[in-house]
């Protein structure tokens, strides 16, 4: 019997999202379990037991927890998993923000050499140490906001040297408290020097970058931005097939501004996730559902860019597609790293109910980035990544928006923020 690191008792609600395999879909997603007057036990950095407070003494079986936290009038949830971010980046793009307010669109700014390419210029002139320091600041703020696991993408390097450097920055950030998953997004944009011959850049990604990324083992996923002005469906297929052959798992940016058929490709290739999906068709939803691809929705992007429509979240849920939420934190299309803000937008704009939104930001988000067997749930054997929220009813979390309700953040059984 293990020693008990921590026990939590008397929570007005615990949302464990436990039981079964894989992401929550259908009825299990619509109506997850809520434990009233809940308690849990953490030993060896893992969840050992979750139940009602009245069962706690029996579960402790005479052991004295090193720390006991009483949480009356508090809601306890798994730590948030932000399954789509563009950390590392060098700095913000405030000038473009203002240009958009004045009427220029995101794609117009990108076509004129701004957008992702301005972040590429910033990235290339910033030292690795500075990028690590910047990334650490972001991850620290996110941890305080309850985000205990983060997917991080390269994609502002766009040359072999700088893409590898981005992945090295992510590797360096792994020494911090957050659980990180690295994604190679060399196919984020066609860099300026390859604009005359984009296919030559695709060759470079496939023939030079991917083999080195795979050999160094510094990314778990490969992602491609399939969009007008970025990569075509055929270019995406070529890169992702090669990535799969190198042993990488797949993610795709699809249907953010235009429908190019990327969701169908995600289903065909057995991708782990398809992200954005603002323009996904009914037929493609069925393909995603049968292939078990997680739909990662990013309502922060629509809000930040002022673009409609939002992804058809309710139709995706009804079609049986597992739905997850992420910030897409990046300097161009969503300068917001707060998962609580995303929960509010998911409720008011995507029409997810509060408990569905929280499930999408925890268990389902963990499955969207290959962490579904470790984090995202309060269930025996899972990492003890736990949030104590200063609300009595979980619905208050997205309802009272624009403020953080996070009181305590526990990561791997250790209190990392109070
Ligand atoms: O997810 N879509 C492409 N990538 C980001 C935007 C990145 C940027 O503008 O720097 C996105 O929206
Ligand atoms: Fe993105």
Coordinates of C-alpha atoms and ligand atoms in Angstrom, one line a residue:
X1 CA 0.0 0.0 0.0
X2 CA 1.5 3.4 -1.0
X3 CA 1.9 6.4 1.2
X4 CA -0.7 9.1 0.5
X5 CA 0.8 12.4 -0.8
X6 CA -2.4 14.3 -0.8
X7 CA -6.2 14.0 -0.3
X8 CA -8.9 16.4 -1.3
X9 CA -12.2 16.2 0.6
X10 CA -15.6 17.9 0.6
X11 CA -15.7 19.3 -2.9
X12 CA -19.1 20.5 -3.9
X13 CA -18.4 18.8 -7.3
X14 CA -15.7 16.6 -8.8
X15 CA -15.8 16.2 -12.6
X16 CA -13.7 13.0 -13.1
X17 CA -14.4 12.2 -16.8
X18 CA -13.5 8.6 -15.9
X19 CA -14.2 5.2 -17.3
X20 CA -13.8 3.5 -20.7
X21 CA -11.2 4.1 -23.3
X22 CA -10.7 7.0 -25.7
X23 CA -12.3 10.4 -25.9
X24 CA -15.9 10.9 -24.8
X25 CA -18.4 10.8 -27.6
X26 CA -22.2 10.7 -27.9
X27 CA -24.2 10.3 -24.7
X28 CA -21.0 9.9 -22.6
X29 CA -19.9 13.3 -23.8
X30 CA -23.3 14.9 -23.3
X31 CA -23.8 13.7 -19.8
X32 CA -20.6 13.0 -17.9
X33 CA -20.6 12.0 -14.2
X34 CA -20.6 14.7 -11.5
X35 CA -19.6 13.6 -8.0
X36 CA -21.3 15.7 -5.3
X37 CA -19.4 16.1 -2.0
X38 CA -16.4 14.5 -3.7
X39 CA -13.0 13.4 -2.5
X40 CA -9.9 12.0 -4.0
X41 CA -6.6 10.4 -3.0
X42 CA -3.2 11.0 -4.7
X43 CA -0.2 8.7 -4.2
X44 CA 3.1 8.6 -6.1
X45 CA 2.0 11.5 -8.2
X46 CA -1.0 9.6 -9.5
X47 CA -4.7 9.5 -8.8
X48 CA -5.3 6.5 -6.5
X49 CA -9.0 6.9 -5.7
X50 CA -12.0 9.2 -6.5
X51 CA -15.4 9.0 -4.8
X52 CA -17.7 10.6 -2.3
X53 CA -16.2 12.1 0.9
X54 CA -18.2 9.5 2.9
X55 CA -16.0 6.8 1.4
X56 CA -12.7 8.5 2.0
X57 CA -11.7 7.1 5.4
X58 CA -12.3 3.6 4.1
X59 CA -10.2 4.2 1.0
X60 CA -7.4 5.7 3.2
X61 CA -7.4 2.5 5.2
X62 CA -5.7 4.1 8.2
X63 CA -3.0 5.9 6.1
X64 CA -2.4 9.6 7.0
X65 CA -2.1 11.8 4.0
X66 CA 1.0 14.1 3.9
X67 CA -1.4 16.9 3.0
X68 CA -5.2 17.2 3.2
X69 CA -7.1 20.0 1.4
X70 CA -10.7 20.6 2.3
X71 CA -12.6 22.1 -0.6
X72 CA -16.1 22.9 0.5
X73 CA -17.9 25.1 -2.0
X74 CA -15.2 24.3 -4.7
X75 CA -15.3 22.4 -7.9
X76 CA -12.4 20.0 -8.7
X77 CA -11.6 19.2 -12.3
X78 CA -8.6 17.7 -14.2
X79 CA -6.0 20.2 -15.3
X80 CA -6.7 21.7 -18.7
X81 CA -5.0 20.2 -21.8
X82 CA -4.3 22.8 -24.4
X83 CA -4.0 20.5 -27.5
X84 CA -3.1 23.2 -30.1
X85 CA -0.7 26.0 -29.6
X86 CA 2.1 27.7 -31.6
X87 CA 4.6 28.0 -28.8
X88 CA 7.5 28.9 -29.4
X89 CA 7.1 32.3 -31.1
X90 CA 9.4 35.3 -30.7
X91 CA 7.0 38.2 -30.2
X92 CA 3.6 39.7 -30.9
X93 CA 2.1 41.2 -34.1
X94 CA 0.3 44.3 -32.8
X95 CA 0.6 46.2 -36.1
X96 CA -1.3 43.5 -37.9
X97 CA -3.9 43.5 -35.1
X98 CA -4.5 47.2 -35.8
X99 CA -4.5 46.6 -39.6
X100 CA -7.3 44.1 -39.2
X101 CA -9.3 46.4 -37.1
X102 CA -9.0 48.9 -39.9
X103 CA -10.4 46.4 -42.4
X104 CA -7.6 44.2 -43.8
X105 CA -8.2 40.5 -43.6
X106 CA -5.9 37.9 -42.1
X107 CA -5.3 36.3 -45.5
X108 CA -4.7 39.7 -47.2
X109 CA -2.1 40.5 -44.7
X110 CA -0.5 37.1 -45.2
X111 CA -0.5 37.4 -49.0
X112 CA 1.3 40.7 -48.6
X113 CA 4.2 39.0 -46.8
X114 CA 2.9 39.6 -43.3
X115 CA 1.1 37.1 -41.1
X116 CA 3.0 33.9 -40.4
X117 CA 6.0 35.2 -42.5
X118 CA 6.5 38.2 -40.1
X119 CA 6.7 35.7 -37.2
X120 CA 9.2 33.7 -39.3
X121 CA 11.4 36.8 -39.6
X122 CA 11.1 37.5 -35.8
X123 CA 11.9 33.8 -35.0
X124 CA 15.0 33.6 -37.2
X125 CA 16.5 36.7 -35.6
X126 CA 15.8 35.6 -32.0
X127 CA 18.3 33.4 -30.1
X128 CA 17.4 30.0 -28.9
X129 CA 17.9 31.1 -25.3
X130 CA 15.5 34.0 -25.7
X131 CA 12.9 31.8 -27.3
X132 CA 13.1 29.4 -24.4
X133 CA 12.7 32.2 -21.9
X134 CA 9.7 33.6 -23.8
X135 CA 8.2 30.1 -24.0
X136 CA 8.7 29.6 -20.3
X137 CA 6.9 32.8 -19.5
X138 CA 3.9 31.7 -21.6
X139 CA 3.8 28.2 -20.1
X140 CA 4.0 29.6 -16.5
X141 CA 1.1 31.9 -17.2
X142 CA -0.8 29.0 -18.7
X143 CA -0.1 26.8 -15.7
X144 CA -1.4 29.5 -13.3
X145 CA -4.5 29.5 -15.5
X146 CA -5.0 25.8 -15.0
X147 CA -3.3 24.4 -18.2
X148 CA -1.1 21.6 -17.1
X149 CA -0.4 20.0 -20.5
X150 CA 0.3 21.7 -23.7
X151 CA 0.9 20.7 -27.4
X152 CA 3.5 23.0 -28.9
X153 CA 4.3 23.4 -32.6
X154 CA 7.2 24.4 -34.7
X155 CA 6.3 26.4 -37.8
X156 CA 7.9 29.8 -37.5
X157 CA 11.3 28.5 -38.6
X158 CA 10.5 27.2 -42.1
X159 CA 14.0 26.1 -42.9
X160 CA 15.7 22.9 -41.8
X161 CA 17.9 24.8 -39.3
X162 CA 15.2 26.9 -37.8
X163 CA 12.5 24.2 -37.7
X164 CA 14.9 22.0 -35.8
X165 CA 15.7 24.9 -33.5
X166 CA 12.0 25.4 -32.8
X167 CA 11.8 21.7 -31.8
X168 CA 14.9 22.1 -29.6
X169 CA 13.2 25.0 -27.8
X170 CA 10.2 22.8 -27.1
X171 CA 12.6 20.1 -25.9
X172 CA 14.2 22.6 -23.5
X173 CA 10.8 23.6 -22.2
X174 CA 10.1 20.0 -21.2
X175 CA 12.3 20.6 -18.1
X176 CA 9.5 22.8 -16.7
X177 CA 6.5 21.5 -14.8
X178 CA 4.0 21.3 -17.7
X179 CA 3.6 18.1 -19.8
X180 CA 4.5 19.0 -23.4
X181 CA 3.9 17.3 -26.7
X182 CA 6.0 18.5 -29.7
X183 CA 4.6 18.8 -33.2
X184 CA 6.6 19.4 -36.4
X185 CA 4.8 22.0 -38.5
X186 CA 7.4 22.7 -41.1
X187 CA 4.4 23.0 -43.5
X188 CA 2.9 26.1 -41.9
X189 CA 3.5 28.5 -44.7
X190 CA 5.7 28.7 -47.9
X191 CA 8.7 30.8 -46.8
X192 CA 9.5 33.9 -48.8
X193 CA 12.6 32.3 -50.5
X194 CA 10.5 29.4 -51.9
X195 CA 7.5 31.5 -53.1
X196 CA 8.5 31.2 -56.8
X197 CA 8.5 27.3 -56.4
X198 CA 6.4 26.1 -53.5
X199 CA 6.8 22.4 -54.5
X200 CA 10.6 22.7 -54.0
X201 CA 9.7 23.7 -50.4
X202 CA 7.5 20.6 -50.1
X203 CA 10.5 18.5 -51.3
X204 CA 12.6 20.1 -48.6
X205 CA 10.1 19.3 -45.9
X206 CA 9.8 15.7 -47.1
X207 CA 13.4 14.9 -48.1
X208 CA 15.4 16.9 -45.6
X209 CA 13.3 18.1 -42.6
X210 CA 11.2 15.0 -41.8
X211 CA 14.0 12.5 -41.8
X212 CA 16.0 14.7 -39.4
X213 CA 13.1 15.3 -37.2
X214 CA 12.4 11.5 -37.1
X215 CA 16.0 10.6 -36.5
X216 CA 16.4 13.0 -33.6
X217 CA 13.1 11.9 -32.1
X218 CA 12.1 15.4 -31.2
X219 CA 8.5 15.5 -32.4
X220 CA 5.6 13.1 -31.8
X221 CA 3.3 14.7 -34.4
X222 CA 3.5 16.2 -37.9
X223 CA 0.9 18.9 -38.8
X224 CA 0.2 20.7 -42.1
X225 CA -1.8 23.9 -42.7
X226 CA -4.1 23.1 -45.6
X227 CA -5.4 26.4 -46.8
X228 CA -5.5 28.6 -49.9
X229 CA -2.1 30.4 -49.9
X230 CA -0.6 27.7 -47.7
X231 CA -0.5 24.0 -48.7
X232 CA -2.8 22.3 -51.1
X233 CA -4.5 19.0 -50.4
X234 CA -2.0 17.1 -52.6
X235 CA 1.0 18.8 -51.0
X236 CA -0.5 18.0 -47.6
X237 CA -1.1 14.3 -48.5
X238 CA 2.5 14.0 -49.7
X239 CA 4.0 15.5 -46.5
X240 CA 1.7 13.6 -44.1
X241 CA 2.1 10.3 -45.8
X242 CA 5.9 10.7 -45.5
X243 CA 5.5 11.7 -41.9
X244 CA 3.4 8.7 -41.1
X245 CA 6.1 6.5 -42.8
X246 CA 8.6 8.1 -40.4
X247 CA 6.5 7.0 -37.5
X248 CA 5.0 10.4 -36.6
X249 CA 1.4 10.8 -35.6
X250 CA -0.7 13.2 -37.7
X251 CA -2.6 16.5 -37.1
X252 CA -4.0 18.8 -39.7
X253 CA -5.1 22.5 -39.8
X254 CA -8.2 22.2 -42.0
X255 CA -11.2 24.3 -43.0
X256 CA -10.1 27.4 -41.1
X257 CA -10.9 29.9 -43.9
X258 CA -11.8 27.7 -47.0
X259 CA -12.9 24.1 -47.5
X260 CA -10.3 22.2 -49.4
X261 CA -11.2 18.7 -48.4
X262 CA -8.7 18.5 -45.6
X263 CA -11.1 16.8 -43.2
X264 CA -11.5 13.9 -45.6
X265 CA -7.8 13.6 -45.9
X266 CA -7.5 13.5 -42.1
X267 CA -9.9 10.7 -42.0
X268 CA -8.2 8.8 -44.9
X269 CA -4.8 9.1 -43.2
X270 CA -6.0 8.1 -39.8
X271 CA -4.9 11.4 -38.3
X272 CA -5.2 11.8 -34.5
X273 CA -6.9 15.2 -34.9
X274 CA -8.3 17.7 -37.4
X275 CA -8.2 21.2 -36.1
X276 CA -10.4 24.3 -36.8
X277 CA -13.1 22.7 -39.0
X278 CA -15.1 25.9 -39.5
X279 CA -16.2 24.8 -43.0
X280 CA -16.5 21.1 -42.5
X281 CA -19.3 19.4 -44.5
X282 CA -21.9 16.8 -43.2
X283 CA -20.3 14.1 -45.3
X284 CA -16.8 14.9 -43.9
X285 CA -18.2 14.8 -40.3
X286 CA -19.3 11.2 -41.0
X287 CA -15.8 10.4 -42.3
X288 CA -14.2 11.9 -39.2
X289 CA -16.6 10.0 -36.9
X290 CA -15.9 6.6 -38.5
X291 CA -12.2 7.2 -38.5
X292 CA -12.3 8.4 -34.8
X293 CA -10.4 11.6 -35.6
X294 CA -10.7 14.2 -32.8
X295 CA -12.1 17.5 -33.9
X296 CA -10.1 20.3 -32.2
X297 CA -12.2 23.4 -32.1
X298 CA -10.6 26.9 -31.7
X299 CA -13.4 29.4 -31.1
X300 CA -10.7 31.9 -29.9
X301 CA -9.6 32.3 -33.5
X302 CA -13.0 33.3 -34.8
X303 CA -13.4 35.7 -32.0
X304 CA -9.9 37.2 -32.4
X305 CA -10.1 37.5 -36.2
X306 CA -13.8 38.3 -36.3
X307 CA -14.4 35.4 -38.8
X308 CA -17.6 33.5 -39.2
X309 CA -18.9 30.8 -39.2
X310 CA -17.7 29.2 -36.0
X311 CA -17.2 25.4 -36.3
X312 CA -20.5 23.4 -36.3
X313 CA -19.8 21.9 -32.8
X314 CA -23.3 20.6 -32.1
X315 CA -23.5 18.9 -35.5
X316 CA -20.1 17.3 -34.9
X317 CA -21.2 16.0 -31.5
X318 CA -24.4 14.7 -33.0
X319 CA -22.4 13.0 -35.8
X320 CA -20.4 11.1 -33.1
X321 CA -17.1 13.0 -33.7
X322 CA -15.1 13.4 -30.5
X323 CA -14.8 17.1 -29.8
X324 CA -11.9 18.8 -28.1
X325 CA -11.1 22.5 -27.4
X326 CA -7.8 24.4 -27.6
X327 CA -6.6 28.0 -27.6
X328 CA -4.5 27.9 -30.8
X329 CA -2.4 30.4 -28.9
X330 CA -0.3 32.2 -31.5
X331 CA 0.6 35.8 -32.3
X332 CA -1.5 36.0 -35.5
X333 CA -4.9 34.4 -35.1
X334 CA -5.4 34.0 -31.3
X335 CA -3.3 35.9 -28.8
X336 CA -5.1 34.2 -25.9
X337 CA -3.7 31.4 -23.8
X338 CA -6.6 31.1 -21.3
X339 CA -8.5 27.9 -21.5
X340 CA -11.2 29.4 -19.2
X341 CA -11.8 32.0 -21.9
X342 CA -12.1 29.3 -24.5
X343 CA -14.6 27.5 -22.3
X344 CA -16.8 30.6 -22.3
X345 CA -16.6 31.0 -26.1
X346 CA -17.3 27.3 -26.5
X347 CA -20.5 27.7 -24.6
X348 CA -21.7 31.0 -26.0
X349 CA -20.5 30.6 -29.6
X350 CA -20.3 26.8 -30.2
X351 CA -23.3 26.0 -28.0
X352 CA -21.5 23.4 -26.0
X353 CA -23.0 23.0 -22.5
X354 CA -20.5 23.8 -19.7
X355 CA -19.8 20.2 -18.8
X356 CA -19.3 19.3 -22.4
X357 CA -16.9 22.2 -22.8
X358 CA -14.9 21.1 -19.8
X359 CA -14.8 17.5 -21.0
X360 CA -13.6 18.8 -24.4
X361 CA -10.8 20.8 -22.7
X362 CA -9.6 17.9 -20.6
X363 CA -10.1 14.3 -21.5
X364 CA -10.9 14.8 -25.1
X365 CA -8.0 17.3 -25.5
X366 CA -5.6 14.8 -24.0
X367 CA -6.7 12.3 -26.7
X368 CA -6.2 14.9 -29.4
X369 CA -2.5 15.1 -28.6
X370 CA -1.6 11.6 -27.7
X371 CA -1.8 12.0 -23.9
X372 CA -5.1 10.3 -23.4
X373 CA -3.7 7.4 -21.4
X374 CA -1.9 9.7 -18.9
X375 CA -3.8 13.0 -18.3
X376 CA -7.2 14.6 -18.8
X377 CA -9.1 12.5 -16.2
X378 CA -9.4 12.1 -12.5
X379 CA -9.2 8.3 -12.6
X380 CA -7.0 5.7 -10.8
X381 CA -3.6 5.5 -12.5
X382 CA -3.8 8.9 -14.3
X383 CA -1.4 11.7 -13.5
X384 CA -2.6 13.8 -10.5
X385 CA -3.1 17.0 -12.5
X386 CA -5.9 18.7 -10.6
X387 CA -7.6 22.1 -10.5
X388 CA -9.5 23.4 -7.5
X389 CA -11.8 26.1 -8.8
X390 CA -13.3 28.8 -6.6
X391 CA -16.9 28.1 -7.7
X392 CA -19.6 25.9 -6.2
X393 CA -21.2 24.9 -9.5
X394 CA -19.1 24.0 -12.6
X395 CA -21.4 26.1 -14.8
X396 CA -20.1 29.2 -13.1
X397 CA -16.7 28.6 -14.8
X398 CA -17.7 29.6 -18.3
X399 CA -20.7 31.6 -17.2
X400 CA -18.8 34.2 -15.3
X401 CA -16.4 35.0 -18.1
X402 CA -13.3 37.2 -18.3
X403 CA -12.0 36.2 -14.9
X404 CA -10.0 33.2 -13.6
X405 CA -11.6 30.9 -11.1
X406 CA -8.5 28.8 -10.6
X407 CA -7.5 28.7 -6.9
X408 CA -5.1 25.7 -6.8
X409 CA -3.2 23.9 -9.5
X410 CA -1.8 20.5 -8.7
X411 CA 0.6 18.9 -11.2
X412 CA 1.7 15.3 -10.7
X413 CA 0.5 15.5 -7.2
X414 CA 2.4 18.7 -6.3
X415 CA 0.9 22.0 -5.6
X416 CA 2.4 24.3 -8.3
X417 CA 0.1 27.3 -7.9
X418 CA -2.0 28.7 -5.1
Ligands
LIG1 O1 -3.8 28.1 -36.4 N1 -3.5 28.5 -39.3 C1 -2.3 28.6 -39.2 N2 -1.7 28.9 -38.1 C2 -2.2 29.6 -37.1 C3 -2.0 31.1 -37.3 C4 -0.5 31.3 -37.2 C5 -0.1 32.8 -37.3 O2 -0.9 33.6 -37.9 O3 1.0 33.1 -36.9 C6 -3.6 29.2 -36.8 O4 -4.6 30.0 -37.0
LIG2 FE1 -2.9 26.7 -35.4

